[in-house]
Amino acid sequence: MTTLRILADDLTGALDCAAAFGAGVPVHLGQPAPGPASAIDIVATATRDVPMEALPDLLEPSLAWLRDADIAFKKVDSLLRGNTFDEADLLARQGGFQGIVFAPAFPAQGRVTEDGRQWVVRPDAARSPVADVSITEALRGRGWRVLSGPQDSGAAQPGWAWIPDVRSDEEMAAVAALAGRPEAARWLWCGSAGLAHALAGKLRSAGVDAPADEAGTGAAMLVSASYHPVSRQQWRVLRQSRWADQCFDASDPAALVCEAQRYPRLLDLSPQEKITAAEAAALLSRQAVLMAKQAPRPGVLVVVGGDTLLALCRALGAQGLRSERALRRPGWGSARLVGGRWDGVVCHTRSGAFGGPGDLVEVLDDVERASVQAGPPGHRAHAGDDLSP
């Protein structure tokens, strides 16, 4: 059986990748779990924004686990934020990989790769480059030889990188098809969830799949601490929707101390003024600890931002997550918390940088509709049931 191991630099990215393979995929926090790995196994390191000097110690526990896979996948941000290139460089060198396939495109989210550069394509087809330097410049600057492809004669010698043009799902599928080559086990595959979904299609056709899934039901709790402009716009739309009276500004941790019966359902934890990254992390940690102590167990959790979900998992004492049925929306992953105070709660999650202005409204509507259709615990919907939201 083909083994695939995915090392992600944040938790929402890990779960977005897990969503491609259906339910039952384990997602470990920080490092692999002891014992044999699953056929599809994922680790979220939360290393996107840590200081460069901290990377070796944080990534070392996952090196042997990643190297031993048939397909070693380093999940990178489709906007190439944070330590994207430094992590890929360190893992490829320390892991002894012969070359790098760098394919961060995610066409379903308007992220494409062309001529060695990543682009964001807007709905009107206008596009803008991602980052100040191209992928080609970033990898060459770290000593990698950029080739035209794995078939290039230079691929016989270690130290190469290939940056395929990917502007569509079909072009991504063609890249993923190369993972079936015997020599591909010696390559480090670097990509976003777009590559994960393409690889999932390949592995399903080879008979590798996850077990059946089970959706979460019950009243939803939304938690977001993302201050990305996309997320801020989505909250403005949410506050003008039918959900407006349930929206709650919890930027002040003191607001999170209240009785369980009156606990708010839609929580915006984001700071209301610009603060440093260290201050934001400390604030989020305090908020998560208070929520873990005060908030009632939700029927379903909706979380925006990988740092937000990780802080909640740590505060709740969760040991990891296991993927569940994902929403039919690009960029969203779903998982059941494993261990801790909210053990078994299903969480739908994504990055704060994804989705249109109405995304939060639409997701809450979808979750509510699914809960109504499922009925109370132990109930299955039947013909004649009132399923209107």
PDB file of C-alpha atoms in Angstrom, residues 93-363:
ATOM      1  CA  ARG A  93      18.605  18.805   2.708  1.00  0.00           C
ATOM      2  CA  GLN A  94      18.298  17.210   6.146  1.00  0.00           C
ATOM      3  CA  GLY A  95      15.969  14.530   4.822  1.00  0.00           C
ATOM      4  CA  GLY A  96      18.351  13.559   2.034  1.00  0.00           C
ATOM      5  CA  PHE A  97      15.854  14.109  -0.796  1.00  0.00           C
ATOM      6  CA  GLN A  98      17.272  14.179  -4.309  1.00  0.00           C
ATOM      7  CA  GLY A  99      15.080  17.005  -5.516  1.00  0.00           C
ATOM      8  CA  ILE A 100      12.073  19.231  -4.867  1.00  0.00           C
ATOM      9  CA  VAL A 101       8.798  19.359  -6.773  1.00  0.00           C
ATOM     10  CA  PHE A 102       7.469  22.798  -5.827  1.00  0.00           C
ATOM     11  CA  ALA A 103       3.796  23.036  -6.860  1.00  0.00           C
ATOM     12  CA  PRO A 104       1.918  25.468  -4.560  1.00  0.00           C
ATOM     13  CA  ALA A 105      -0.953  26.225  -6.952  1.00  0.00           C
ATOM     14  CA  PHE A 106      -4.561  25.877  -5.797  1.00  0.00           C
ATOM     15  CA  PRO A 107      -6.630  26.720  -8.899  1.00  0.00           C
ATOM     16  CA  ALA A 108      -9.974  26.361  -7.057  1.00  0.00           C
ATOM     17  CA  GLN A 109      -8.884  29.247  -4.809  1.00  0.00           C
ATOM     18  CA  GLY A 110      -7.449  31.391  -7.604  1.00  0.00           C
ATOM     19  CA  ARG A 111      -3.809  30.550  -6.856  1.00  0.00           C
ATOM     20  CA  VAL A 112      -1.822  29.536  -9.946  1.00  0.00           C
ATOM     21  CA  THR A 113       1.849  29.021 -10.812  1.00  0.00           C
ATOM     22  CA  GLU A 114       3.383  30.192 -14.072  1.00  0.00           C
ATOM     23  CA  ASP A 115       6.934  30.953 -15.202  1.00  0.00           C
ATOM     24  CA  GLY A 116       8.352  30.175 -11.762  1.00  0.00           C
ATOM     25  CA  ARG A 117       6.098  32.619  -9.932  1.00  0.00           C
ATOM     26  CA  GLN A 118       2.918  32.282  -7.871  1.00  0.00           C
ATOM     27  CA  TRP A 119      -0.108  34.407  -8.814  1.00  0.00           C
ATOM     28  CA  VAL A 120      -3.481  35.280  -7.289  1.00  0.00           C
ATOM     29  CA  VAL A 121      -6.206  35.372  -9.945  1.00  0.00           C
ATOM     30  CA  ARG A 122      -9.246  37.506  -9.087  1.00  0.00           C
ATOM     31  CA  PRO A 123     -12.815  36.776 -10.280  1.00  0.00           C
ATOM     32  CA  ASP A 124     -12.417  39.356 -13.080  1.00  0.00           C
ATOM     33  CA  ALA A 125      -9.363  37.343 -14.317  1.00  0.00           C
ATOM     34  CA  ALA A 126      -6.927  40.093 -13.307  1.00  0.00           C
ATOM     35  CA  ARG A 127      -3.951  38.694 -11.443  1.00  0.00           C
ATOM     36  CA  SER A 128      -1.196  39.864  -9.129  1.00  0.00           C
ATOM     37  CA  PRO A 129       2.067  38.216  -8.087  1.00  0.00           C
ATOM     38  CA  VAL A 130       2.512  36.617  -4.674  1.00  0.00           C
ATOM     39  CA  ALA A 131       5.567  37.672  -2.611  1.00  0.00           C
ATOM     40  CA  ASP A 132       8.363  40.029  -3.543  1.00  0.00           C
ATOM     41  CA  VAL A 133      10.534  37.354  -5.145  1.00  0.00           C
ATOM     42  CA  SER A 134       9.608  34.560  -7.504  1.00  0.00           C
ATOM     43  CA  ILE A 135       9.729  30.900  -6.508  1.00  0.00           C
ATOM     44  CA  THR A 136      12.619  30.475  -8.920  1.00  0.00           C
ATOM     45  CA  GLU A 137      14.624  33.262  -7.262  1.00  0.00           C
ATOM     46  CA  ALA A 138      13.833  31.958  -3.756  1.00  0.00           C
ATOM     47  CA  LEU A 139      15.017  28.421  -4.511  1.00  0.00           C
ATOM     48  CA  ARG A 140      18.059  29.442  -6.528  1.00  0.00           C
ATOM     49  CA  GLY A 141      19.023  31.779  -3.700  1.00  0.00           C
ATOM     50  CA  ARG A 142      19.113  28.741  -1.416  1.00  0.00           C
ATOM     51  CA  GLY A 143      21.360  26.792  -3.772  1.00  0.00           C
ATOM     52  CA  TRP A 144      18.845  24.688  -5.758  1.00  0.00           C
ATOM     53  CA  ARG A 145      19.214  24.133  -9.509  1.00  0.00           C
ATOM     54  CA  VAL A 146      15.869  24.909 -11.169  1.00  0.00           C
ATOM     55  CA  LEU A 147      15.139  22.398 -13.966  1.00  0.00           C
ATOM     56  CA  SER A 148      12.502  22.140 -16.671  1.00  0.00           C
ATOM     57  CA  GLY A 149      11.175  18.942 -15.067  1.00  0.00           C
ATOM     58  CA  PRO A 150      12.094  15.560 -13.512  1.00  0.00           C
ATOM     59  CA  GLN A 151      12.820  14.255 -17.019  1.00  0.00           C
ATOM     60  CA  ASP A 152      15.601  16.845 -17.382  1.00  0.00           C
ATOM     61  CA  SER A 153      19.044  15.240 -17.656  1.00  0.00           C
ATOM     62  CA  GLY A 154      20.155  17.329 -14.661  1.00  0.00           C
ATOM     63  CA  ALA A 155      17.717  15.427 -12.410  1.00  0.00           C
ATOM     64  CA  ALA A 156      20.188  12.556 -12.210  1.00  0.00           C
ATOM     65  CA  GLN A 157      22.240  14.635  -9.779  1.00  0.00           C
ATOM     66  CA  PRO A 158      20.874  15.734  -6.361  1.00  0.00           C
ATOM     67  CA  GLY A 159      20.062  19.361  -5.607  1.00  0.00           C
ATOM     68  CA  TRP A 160      17.431  20.117  -8.254  1.00  0.00           C
ATOM     69  CA  ALA A 161      14.032  21.799  -8.039  1.00  0.00           C
ATOM     70  CA  TRP A 162      11.128  21.750 -10.492  1.00  0.00           C
ATOM     71  CA  ILE A 163       8.428  24.460 -10.479  1.00  0.00           C
ATOM     72  CA  PRO A 164       5.690  23.240 -12.844  1.00  0.00           C
ATOM     73  CA  ASP A 165       3.245  25.626 -14.494  1.00  0.00           C
ATOM     74  CA  VAL A 166      -0.155  24.865 -12.932  1.00  0.00           C
ATOM     75  CA  ARG A 167      -3.154  26.975 -13.994  1.00  0.00           C
ATOM     76  CA  SER A 168      -5.908  24.359 -13.780  1.00  0.00           C
ATOM     77  CA  ASP A 169      -6.932  21.206 -11.940  1.00  0.00           C
ATOM     78  CA  GLU A 170      -6.001  19.205 -15.029  1.00  0.00           C
ATOM     79  CA  GLU A 171      -2.431  20.510 -15.010  1.00  0.00           C
ATOM     80  CA  MET A 172      -2.179  19.735 -11.282  1.00  0.00           C
ATOM     81  CA  ALA A 173      -3.431  16.193 -11.901  1.00  0.00           C
ATOM     82  CA  ALA A 174      -0.668  15.731 -14.474  1.00  0.00           C
ATOM     83  CA  VAL A 175       1.921  16.773 -11.872  1.00  0.00           C
ATOM     84  CA  ALA A 176       0.433  14.412  -9.253  1.00  0.00           C
ATOM     85  CA  ALA A 177       0.548  11.519 -11.731  1.00  0.00           C
ATOM     86  CA  LEU A 178       4.355  11.623 -11.538  1.00  0.00           C
ATOM     87  CA  ALA A 179       4.156  10.498  -7.899  1.00  0.00           C
ATOM     88  CA  GLY A 180       3.626   6.974  -9.231  1.00  0.00           C
ATOM     89  CA  ARG A 181       7.207   6.783 -10.496  1.00  0.00           C
ATOM     90  CA  PRO A 182       9.557   4.656  -8.343  1.00  0.00           C
ATOM     91  CA  GLU A 183      12.083   7.487  -8.143  1.00  0.00           C
ATOM     92  CA  ALA A 184       9.414   9.901  -6.808  1.00  0.00           C
ATOM     93  CA  ALA A 185       9.974   8.539  -3.290  1.00  0.00           C
ATOM     94  CA  ARG A 186      13.290  10.427  -3.339  1.00  0.00           C
ATOM     95  CA  TRP A 187      11.604  13.752  -4.119  1.00  0.00           C
ATOM     96  CA  LEU A 188      10.169  16.196  -1.607  1.00  0.00           C
ATOM     97  CA  TRP A 189       6.727  17.226  -2.842  1.00  0.00           C
ATOM     98  CA  CYS A 190       5.955  20.812  -1.789  1.00  0.00           C
ATOM     99  CA  GLY A 191       2.435  22.032  -2.418  1.00  0.00           C
ATOM    100  CA  SER A 192      -0.774  23.468  -1.043  1.00  0.00           C
ATOM    101  CA  ALA A 193      -4.105  21.691  -0.624  1.00  0.00           C
ATOM    102  CA  GLY A 194      -4.446  21.867  -4.409  1.00  0.00           C
ATOM    103  CA  LEU A 195      -1.703  19.252  -4.748  1.00  0.00           C
ATOM    104  CA  ALA A 196      -3.208  17.236  -1.877  1.00  0.00           C
ATOM    105  CA  HIS A 197      -6.541  16.961  -3.700  1.00  0.00           C
ATOM    106  CA  ALA A 198      -4.769  15.898  -6.901  1.00  0.00           C
ATOM    107  CA  LEU A 199      -2.796  13.230  -5.044  1.00  0.00           C
ATOM    108  CA  ALA A 200      -6.002  12.041  -3.354  1.00  0.00           C
ATOM    109  CA  GLY A 201      -7.515  11.361  -6.755  1.00  0.00           C
ATOM    110  CA  LYS A 202      -4.444   9.380  -7.739  1.00  0.00           C
ATOM    111  CA  LEU A 203      -4.378   7.327  -4.528  1.00  0.00           C
ATOM    112  CA  ARG A 204      -8.104   6.590  -4.640  1.00  0.00           C
ATOM    113  CA  SER A 205      -7.668   5.151  -8.107  1.00  0.00           C
ATOM    114  CA  ALA A 206      -4.889   2.967  -6.641  1.00  0.00           C
ATOM    115  CA  GLY A 207      -7.158   1.659  -3.888  1.00  0.00           C
ATOM    116  CA  VAL A 208      -5.902   3.821  -0.995  1.00  0.00           C
ATOM    117  CA  ASP A 209      -8.785   5.513   0.812  1.00  0.00           C
ATOM    118  CA  ALA A 210     -10.016   6.530   4.244  1.00  0.00           C
ATOM    119  CA  PRO A 211     -12.925   4.888   6.118  1.00  0.00           C
ATOM    120  CA  ALA A 212     -16.538   6.033   6.122  1.00  0.00           C
ATOM    121  CA  ASP A 213     -17.339   9.370   7.696  1.00  0.00           C
ATOM    122  CA  GLU A 214     -19.834  10.771  10.165  1.00  0.00           C
ATOM    123  CA  ALA A 215     -20.957  14.404  10.309  1.00  0.00           C
ATOM    124  CA  GLY A 216     -21.268  16.426  13.508  1.00  0.00           C
ATOM    125  CA  THR A 217     -24.629  17.871  14.515  1.00  0.00           C
ATOM    126  CA  GLY A 218     -25.978  20.345  17.068  1.00  0.00           C
ATOM    127  CA  ALA A 219     -25.686  24.077  17.691  1.00  0.00           C
ATOM    128  CA  ALA A 220     -22.567  25.580  16.128  1.00  0.00           C
ATOM    129  CA  MET A 221     -19.988  27.792  17.795  1.00  0.00           C
ATOM    130  CA  LEU A 222     -17.898  30.043  15.531  1.00  0.00           C
ATOM    131  CA  VAL A 223     -14.463  31.113  16.770  1.00  0.00           C
ATOM    132  CA  SER A 224     -12.167  33.392  14.782  1.00  0.00           C
ATOM    133  CA  ALA A 225      -9.068  35.356  15.722  1.00  0.00           C
ATOM    134  CA  SER A 226      -7.837  36.069  12.207  1.00  0.00           C
ATOM    135  CA  TYR A 227      -7.137  39.711  11.395  1.00  0.00           C
ATOM    136  CA  HIS A 228      -6.542  39.030   7.702  1.00  0.00           C
ATOM    137  CA  PRO A 229      -8.463  41.583   5.544  1.00  0.00           C
ATOM    138  CA  VAL A 230     -10.470  38.754   3.932  1.00  0.00           C
ATOM    139  CA  SER A 231     -11.643  37.586   7.355  1.00  0.00           C
ATOM    140  CA  ARG A 232     -12.470  41.119   8.519  1.00  0.00           C
ATOM    141  CA  GLN A 233     -14.704  41.642   5.475  1.00  0.00           C
ATOM    142  CA  GLN A 234     -16.484  38.343   6.165  1.00  0.00           C
ATOM    143  CA  TRP A 235     -17.256  39.440   9.722  1.00  0.00           C
ATOM    144  CA  ARG A 236     -18.714  42.723   8.440  1.00  0.00           C
ATOM    145  CA  VAL A 237     -21.067  40.743   6.203  1.00  0.00           C
ATOM    146  CA  LEU A 238     -21.924  38.363   9.062  1.00  0.00           C
ATOM    147  CA  ARG A 239     -22.873  41.285  11.297  1.00  0.00           C
ATOM    148  CA  GLN A 240     -25.361  42.431   8.673  1.00  0.00           C
ATOM    149  CA  SER A 241     -26.968  39.005   8.278  1.00  0.00           C
ATOM    150  CA  ARG A 242     -29.642  37.092  10.198  1.00  0.00           C
ATOM    151  CA  TRP A 243     -26.821  35.977  12.517  1.00  0.00           C
ATOM    152  CA  ALA A 244     -26.072  39.555  13.610  1.00  0.00           C
ATOM    153  CA  ASP A 245     -27.603  39.332  17.099  1.00  0.00           C
ATOM    154  CA  GLN A 246     -25.346  36.363  17.933  1.00  0.00           C
ATOM    155  CA  CYS A 247     -22.078  38.023  16.881  1.00  0.00           C
ATOM    156  CA  PHE A 248     -19.895  38.870  19.876  1.00  0.00           C
ATOM    157  CA  ASP A 249     -16.716  40.952  20.170  1.00  0.00           C
ATOM    158  CA  ALA A 250     -14.411  38.978  22.466  1.00  0.00           C
ATOM    159  CA  SER A 251     -11.152  40.835  21.834  1.00  0.00           C
ATOM    160  CA  ASP A 252     -11.072  41.586  25.585  1.00  0.00           C
ATOM    161  CA  PRO A 253     -10.478  38.257  27.404  1.00  0.00           C
ATOM    162  CA  ALA A 254     -12.720  39.425  30.265  1.00  0.00           C
ATOM    163  CA  ALA A 255     -15.684  39.160  27.890  1.00  0.00           C
ATOM    164  CA  LEU A 256     -15.162  35.385  27.762  1.00  0.00           C
ATOM    165  CA  VAL A 257     -15.996  34.927  31.447  1.00  0.00           C
ATOM    166  CA  CYS A 258     -19.752  34.312  31.685  1.00  0.00           C
ATOM    167  CA  GLU A 259     -22.270  31.627  32.548  1.00  0.00           C
ATOM    168  CA  ALA A 260     -22.491  28.643  30.204  1.00  0.00           C
ATOM    169  CA  GLN A 261     -26.227  29.190  29.568  1.00  0.00           C
ATOM    170  CA  ARG A 262     -25.550  32.707  28.242  1.00  0.00           C
ATOM    171  CA  TYR A 263     -22.301  31.961  26.452  1.00  0.00           C
ATOM    172  CA  PRO A 264     -22.043  33.669  23.024  1.00  0.00           C
ATOM    173  CA  ARG A 265     -22.046  31.463  19.931  1.00  0.00           C
ATOM    174  CA  LEU A 266     -20.234  33.575  17.322  1.00  0.00           C
ATOM    175  CA  LEU A 267     -16.962  34.815  18.798  1.00  0.00           C
ATOM    176  CA  ASP A 268     -14.643  37.321  17.133  1.00  0.00           C
ATOM    177  CA  LEU A 269     -11.401  37.133  19.127  1.00  0.00           C
ATOM    178  CA  SER A 270      -9.333  39.312  16.793  1.00  0.00           C
ATOM    179  CA  PRO A 271      -7.612  42.363  18.329  1.00  0.00           C
ATOM    180  CA  GLN A 272      -9.313  45.647  17.541  1.00  0.00           C
ATOM    181  CA  GLU A 273      -6.022  47.495  17.094  1.00  0.00           C
ATOM    182  CA  LYS A 274      -2.701  46.611  15.514  1.00  0.00           C
ATOM    183  CA  ILE A 275      -0.442  44.622  17.861  1.00  0.00           C
ATOM    184  CA  THR A 276       2.750  42.630  17.405  1.00  0.00           C
ATOM    185  CA  ALA A 277       2.733  38.947  16.502  1.00  0.00           C
ATOM    186  CA  ALA A 278       4.011  38.055  19.976  1.00  0.00           C
ATOM    187  CA  GLU A 279       1.262  40.133  21.620  1.00  0.00           C
ATOM    188  CA  ALA A 280      -1.368  38.517  19.377  1.00  0.00           C
ATOM    189  CA  ALA A 281      -0.153  35.013  20.291  1.00  0.00           C
ATOM    190  CA  ALA A 282      -0.226  35.823  24.019  1.00  0.00           C
ATOM    191  CA  LEU A 283      -3.720  37.311  23.728  1.00  0.00           C
ATOM    192  CA  LEU A 284      -5.015  34.286  21.805  1.00  0.00           C
ATOM    193  CA  SER A 285      -3.569  31.916  24.406  1.00  0.00           C
ATOM    194  CA  ARG A 286      -5.389  33.741  27.228  1.00  0.00           C
ATOM    195  CA  GLN A 287      -8.640  33.771  25.252  1.00  0.00           C
ATOM    196  CA  ALA A 288      -8.404  30.044  24.464  1.00  0.00           C
ATOM    197  CA  VAL A 289      -7.747  29.111  28.109  1.00  0.00           C
ATOM    198  CA  LEU A 290     -10.799  31.085  29.251  1.00  0.00           C
ATOM    199  CA  MET A 291     -12.978  29.499  26.575  1.00  0.00           C
ATOM    200  CA  ALA A 292     -11.819  26.024  27.580  1.00  0.00           C
ATOM    201  CA  LYS A 293     -12.847  26.740  31.164  1.00  0.00           C
ATOM    202  CA  GLN A 294     -16.063  28.669  30.582  1.00  0.00           C
ATOM    203  CA  ALA A 295     -17.681  27.729  27.268  1.00  0.00           C
ATOM    204  CA  PRO A 296     -20.213  24.894  27.060  1.00  0.00           C
ATOM    205  CA  ARG A 297     -19.415  21.974  24.770  1.00  0.00           C
ATOM    206  CA  PRO A 298     -20.658  22.933  21.276  1.00  0.00           C
ATOM    207  CA  GLY A 299     -22.539  20.626  18.949  1.00  0.00           C
ATOM    208  CA  VAL A 300     -20.267  21.691  16.074  1.00  0.00           C
ATOM    209  CA  LEU A 301     -17.224  23.963  16.088  1.00  0.00           C
ATOM    210  CA  VAL A 302     -16.386  26.359  13.237  1.00  0.00           C
ATOM    211  CA  VAL A 303     -12.892  27.853  13.519  1.00  0.00           C
ATOM    212  CA  VAL A 304     -11.147  30.379  11.264  1.00  0.00           C
ATOM    213  CA  GLY A 305      -7.356  30.393  11.437  1.00  0.00           C
ATOM    214  CA  GLY A 306      -4.820  27.669  12.145  1.00  0.00           C
ATOM    215  CA  ASP A 307      -3.337  29.474  15.148  1.00  0.00           C
ATOM    216  CA  THR A 308      -6.828  29.847  16.616  1.00  0.00           C
ATOM    217  CA  LEU A 309      -7.604  26.140  16.296  1.00  0.00           C
ATOM    218  CA  LEU A 310      -4.212  25.109  17.671  1.00  0.00           C
ATOM    219  CA  ALA A 311      -4.617  27.395  20.696  1.00  0.00           C
ATOM    220  CA  LEU A 312      -8.049  25.883  21.373  1.00  0.00           C
ATOM    221  CA  CYS A 313      -6.729  22.315  21.031  1.00  0.00           C
ATOM    222  CA  ARG A 314      -3.936  23.034  23.491  1.00  0.00           C
ATOM    223  CA  ALA A 315      -6.238  24.751  25.993  1.00  0.00           C
ATOM    224  CA  LEU A 316      -8.797  21.933  25.770  1.00  0.00           C
ATOM    225  CA  GLY A 317      -6.154  19.224  26.152  1.00  0.00           C
ATOM    226  CA  ALA A 318      -6.791  17.623  22.733  1.00  0.00           C
ATOM    227  CA  GLN A 319      -4.076  15.174  21.664  1.00  0.00           C
ATOM    228  CA  GLY A 320      -4.836  15.491  17.953  1.00  0.00           C
ATOM    229  CA  LEU A 321      -7.618  15.361  15.380  1.00  0.00           C
ATOM    230  CA  ARG A 322      -9.095  12.854  12.950  1.00  0.00           C
ATOM    231  CA  SER A 323     -10.536  14.028   9.636  1.00  0.00           C
ATOM    232  CA  GLU A 324     -14.290  13.937   9.043  1.00  0.00           C
ATOM    233  CA  ARG A 325     -16.607  14.703   6.155  1.00  0.00           C
ATOM    234  CA  ALA A 326     -15.627  18.138   4.842  1.00  0.00           C
ATOM    235  CA  LEU A 327     -17.983  20.885   3.764  1.00  0.00           C
ATOM    236  CA  ARG A 328     -18.320  21.083  -0.001  1.00  0.00           C
ATOM    237  CA  ARG A 329     -16.442  24.368  -0.057  1.00  0.00           C
ATOM    238  CA  PRO A 330     -12.846  24.901  -1.289  1.00  0.00           C
ATOM    239  CA  GLY A 331     -10.386  25.608   1.498  1.00  0.00           C
ATOM    240  CA  TRP A 332     -12.433  24.034   4.318  1.00  0.00           C
ATOM    241  CA  GLY A 333     -11.370  20.968   6.268  1.00  0.00           C
ATOM    242  CA  SER A 334     -13.259  19.059   8.947  1.00  0.00           C
ATOM    243  CA  ALA A 335     -12.044  16.919  11.829  1.00  0.00           C
ATOM    244  CA  ARG A 336     -13.105  15.425  15.119  1.00  0.00           C
ATOM    245  CA  LEU A 337     -11.126  16.461  18.205  1.00  0.00           C
ATOM    246  CA  VAL A 338      -9.343  13.536  19.846  1.00  0.00           C
ATOM    247  CA  GLY A 339      -8.989  13.723  23.626  1.00  0.00           C
ATOM    248  CA  GLY A 340      -9.474  16.627  25.982  1.00  0.00           C
ATOM    249  CA  ARG A 341     -12.530  18.438  27.287  1.00  0.00           C
ATOM    250  CA  TRP A 342     -14.337  18.509  23.934  1.00  0.00           C
ATOM    251  CA  ASP A 343     -13.316  15.029  22.789  1.00  0.00           C
ATOM    252  CA  GLY A 344     -15.380  13.979  19.764  1.00  0.00           C
ATOM    253  CA  VAL A 345     -16.588  17.452  18.745  1.00  0.00           C
ATOM    254  CA  VAL A 346     -16.492  17.962  14.957  1.00  0.00           C
ATOM    255  CA  CYS A 347     -14.708  21.107  13.811  1.00  0.00           C
ATOM    256  CA  HIS A 348     -14.986  22.779  10.382  1.00  0.00           C
ATOM    257  CA  THR A 349     -12.000  25.031   9.759  1.00  0.00           C
ATOM    258  CA  ARG A 350     -10.055  27.044   7.204  1.00  0.00           C
ATOM    259  CA  SER A 351      -7.442  29.764   6.897  1.00  0.00           C
ATOM    260  CA  GLY A 352      -8.450  33.379   7.462  1.00  0.00           C
ATOM    261  CA  ALA A 353      -7.215  34.265   3.964  1.00  0.00           C
ATOM    262  CA  PHE A 354      -9.797  32.204   2.024  1.00  0.00           C
ATOM    263  CA  GLY A 355     -13.379  32.630   0.881  1.00  0.00           C
ATOM    264  CA  GLY A 356     -15.677  35.303  -0.491  1.00  0.00           C
ATOM    265  CA  PRO A 357     -17.361  38.047   1.566  1.00  0.00           C
ATOM    266  CA  GLY A 358     -20.369  35.840   2.403  1.00  0.00           C
ATOM    267  CA  ASP A 359     -18.373  32.725   3.322  1.00  0.00           C
ATOM    268  CA  LEU A 360     -19.058  32.746   7.087  1.00  0.00           C
ATOM    269  CA  VAL A 361     -22.772  33.338   6.577  1.00  0.00           C
ATOM    270  CA  GLU A 362     -22.973  30.515   4.062  1.00  0.00           C
ATOM    271  CA  VAL A 363     -21.009  28.091   6.259  1.00  0.00           C
TER     272      VAL A 363
END
